């Protein structure tokens, strides 16, 4: 429906208040963020899987993170210039249609171009991976990461319950 008008309804599912501000508000001006994708919601064969990666990156030397998607350790997609906004948790959705059914344990999301300079620290934040409509959070206890960072060990690996890849490495779901 790109280029056409459409209506949006907001329906409360709880008892919390909902406040709207006008566009003239300096601090709380409303924003509508739409993410458009050419992905179909159902893989073409009906037998495969639709994979969505929710990610954001920080820039260094004018370059944003590059991210790979691996399925069963085979590189199937590369995404350059992973932007979004880490501080406001605005993630960009990167998608891939697999011709075969995919399990979470088949997936690795890899950060490939770490850099740190006087202009910034290039890092990748992967909020979650969605496979066929089911979310798998990167900070879950069963997600294994390499390229994660701790104050005690620096770049390390393990089940460290984080969304951040500070060093070249990957999350395995």
Coordinates of C-alpha atoms in Angstrom, one line a residue:
X1 CA 0.0 0.0 0.0
X2 CA 3.0 2.3 -0.4
X3 CA 1.8 5.7 -1.6
X4 CA -1.8 5.2 -0.4
X5 CA -3.6 6.5 2.6
X6 CA -4.5 4.1 5.4
X7 CA -5.9 4.3 8.9
X8 CA -4.1 3.3 12.1
X9 CA -6.0 2.4 15.3
X10 CA -4.5 2.2 18.8
X11 CA -6.4 -0.2 21.1
X12 CA -5.6 -0.4 24.7
X13 CA -5.0 -3.9 26.2
X14 CA -4.6 -2.6 29.7
X15 CA -5.5 0.1 32.1
X16 CA -2.4 2.3 31.6
X17 CA -2.9 5.9 30.4
X18 CA -2.0 6.9 26.9
X19 CA -0.9 10.5 26.2
X20 CA -0.4 12.2 22.9
X21 CA 1.5 15.4 22.3
X22 CA 1.3 17.8 19.3
X23 CA 4.1 18.1 16.8
X24 CA 4.9 21.5 18.3
X25 CA 6.1 19.8 21.5
X26 CA 9.8 20.3 21.9
X27 CA 10.5 17.2 23.9
X28 CA 7.6 14.8 23.3
X29 CA 6.7 15.5 19.6
X30 CA 5.1 12.3 18.2
X31 CA 7.0 10.3 15.6
X32 CA 5.7 7.5 13.4
X33 CA 8.4 5.0 12.4
X34 CA 7.5 2.7 9.6
X35 CA 9.8 -0.1 8.5
X36 CA 9.0 -1.3 5.0
X37 CA 10.3 -4.6 3.7
X38 CA 10.0 -6.4 0.4
X39 CA 9.8 -9.7 2.3
X40 CA 6.7 -11.7 2.1
X41 CA 5.2 -12.8 5.4
X42 CA 5.2 -16.4 4.1
X43 CA 8.3 -18.0 2.4
X44 CA 7.7 -18.6 -1.3
X45 CA 7.5 -22.4 -1.1
X46 CA 5.4 -22.5 2.1
X47 CA 7.9 -25.0 3.4
X48 CA 10.7 -22.7 4.4
X49 CA 11.2 -20.1 7.1
X50 CA 11.0 -16.3 7.3
X51 CA 13.9 -14.9 9.5
X52 CA 13.9 -11.4 10.8
X53 CA 16.9 -9.9 12.7
X54 CA 16.2 -6.7 14.8
X55 CA 19.5 -4.9 15.0
X56 CA 21.1 -1.5 15.4
X57 CA 24.7 -0.3 15.2
X58 CA 27.1 2.4 16.3
X59 CA 29.4 4.2 13.8
X60 CA 33.2 4.5 13.8
X61 CA 35.2 6.3 11.1
X62 CA 32.0 7.0 9.2
X63 CA 31.2 3.2 8.8
X64 CA 28.4 1.3 10.5
X65 CA 28.5 -2.4 11.5
X66 CA 28.3 -5.2 9.0
X67 CA 26.3 -8.3 9.9
X68 CA 26.1 -11.8 8.5
X69 CA 23.3 -14.3 8.8
X70 CA 24.5 -17.9 8.9
X71 CA 22.2 -21.0 8.7
X72 CA 23.9 -24.2 9.8
X73 CA 27.2 -22.4 9.6
X74 CA 26.6 -21.4 5.9
X75 CA 26.7 -17.7 5.0
X76 CA 23.3 -16.9 3.5
X77 CA 23.1 -13.1 3.8
X78 CA 25.3 -10.1 4.5
X79 CA 23.9 -6.8 5.7
X80 CA 26.1 -3.7 5.5
X81 CA 25.6 -0.4 7.2
X82 CA 23.5 -1.6 10.1
X83 CA 22.1 1.7 11.5
X84 CA 19.1 2.2 13.7
X85 CA 19.5 4.0 17.0
X86 CA 20.9 2.0 19.9
X87 CA 20.3 4.7 22.6
X88 CA 16.5 4.9 21.7
X89 CA 16.3 1.2 20.9
X90 CA 15.1 1.8 17.4
X91 CA 16.1 -1.4 15.6
X92 CA 16.1 -2.0 11.8
X93 CA 14.6 -5.3 10.7
X94 CA 16.8 -7.3 8.3
X95 CA 15.1 -10.2 6.7
X96 CA 15.8 -13.4 4.9
X97 CA 13.5 -16.1 3.3
X98 CA 15.0 -19.6 3.7
X99 CA 13.8 -22.3 1.4
X100 CA 14.1 -24.8 4.2
X101 CA 12.6 -24.9 7.7
X102 CA 15.0 -23.2 10.2
X103 CA 15.4 -23.9 13.9
X104 CA 16.8 -21.3 16.4
X105 CA 19.9 -23.6 16.9
X106 CA 20.6 -23.3 13.2
X107 CA 21.1 -19.5 13.4
X108 CA 24.2 -17.4 13.9
X109 CA 24.2 -13.6 13.6
X110 CA 27.8 -12.5 13.1
X111 CA 29.4 -9.0 13.5
X112 CA 32.3 -8.7 11.1
X113 CA 33.9 -5.2 11.1
X114 CA 34.6 -4.1 14.6
X115 CA 36.6 -0.8 15.0
X116 CA 37.3 1.7 17.6
X117 CA 38.9 5.1 16.9
X118 CA 38.7 8.7 18.1
X119 CA 35.5 9.1 16.0
X120 CA 33.6 6.3 17.8
X121 CA 33.3 2.7 18.8
X122 CA 31.6 0.5 16.2
X123 CA 29.4 -2.1 17.9
X124 CA 26.4 -4.2 17.0
X125 CA 23.3 -4.7 19.1
X126 CA 21.0 -7.6 18.1
X127 CA 17.7 -7.2 20.0
X128 CA 16.2 -10.5 18.8
X129 CA 15.8 -12.9 15.9
X130 CA 12.3 -13.8 14.8
X131 CA 11.8 -17.1 13.0
X132 CA 8.4 -17.7 11.5
X133 CA 6.7 -15.3 13.9
X134 CA 8.4 -16.5 17.1
X135 CA 10.9 -14.1 18.9
X136 CA 14.2 -15.4 20.3
X137 CA 15.9 -12.7 22.5
X138 CA 19.6 -12.3 22.2
X139 CA 20.0 -11.9 26.0
X140 CA 18.3 -15.2 26.8
X141 CA 20.4 -17.5 28.9
X142 CA 20.7 -20.2 26.2
X143 CA 22.1 -17.8 23.6
X144 CA 25.9 -18.3 23.1
X145 CA 28.0 -15.3 22.1
X146 CA 31.5 -14.7 21.0
X147 CA 32.7 -11.1 20.6
X148 CA 30.9 -10.1 23.8
X149 CA 32.8 -7.9 26.3
X150 CA 33.1 -7.9 30.1
X151 CA 35.0 -5.6 32.3
X152 CA 37.0 -8.4 33.8
X153 CA 38.0 -10.3 30.6
X154 CA 37.6 -7.9 27.7
X155 CA 36.3 -9.7 24.5
X156 CA 35.2 -13.1 25.5
X157 CA 32.6 -15.8 24.8
X158 CA 29.8 -17.6 26.6
X159 CA 26.2 -17.4 27.6
X160 CA 26.5 -13.9 29.0
X161 CA 22.9 -12.7 28.5
X162 CA 23.6 -9.6 26.4
X163 CA 22.4 -8.0 23.1
X164 CA 25.8 -6.4 22.5
X165 CA 28.6 -7.6 20.2
X166 CA 31.6 -5.3 21.0
X167 CA 34.1 -7.3 19.1
X168 CA 34.0 -9.4 15.9
X169 CA 32.0 -12.5 16.8
X170 CA 28.5 -13.9 16.7
X171 CA 25.3 -14.9 18.6
X172 CA 24.2 -18.6 18.3
X173 CA 20.6 -19.0 19.2

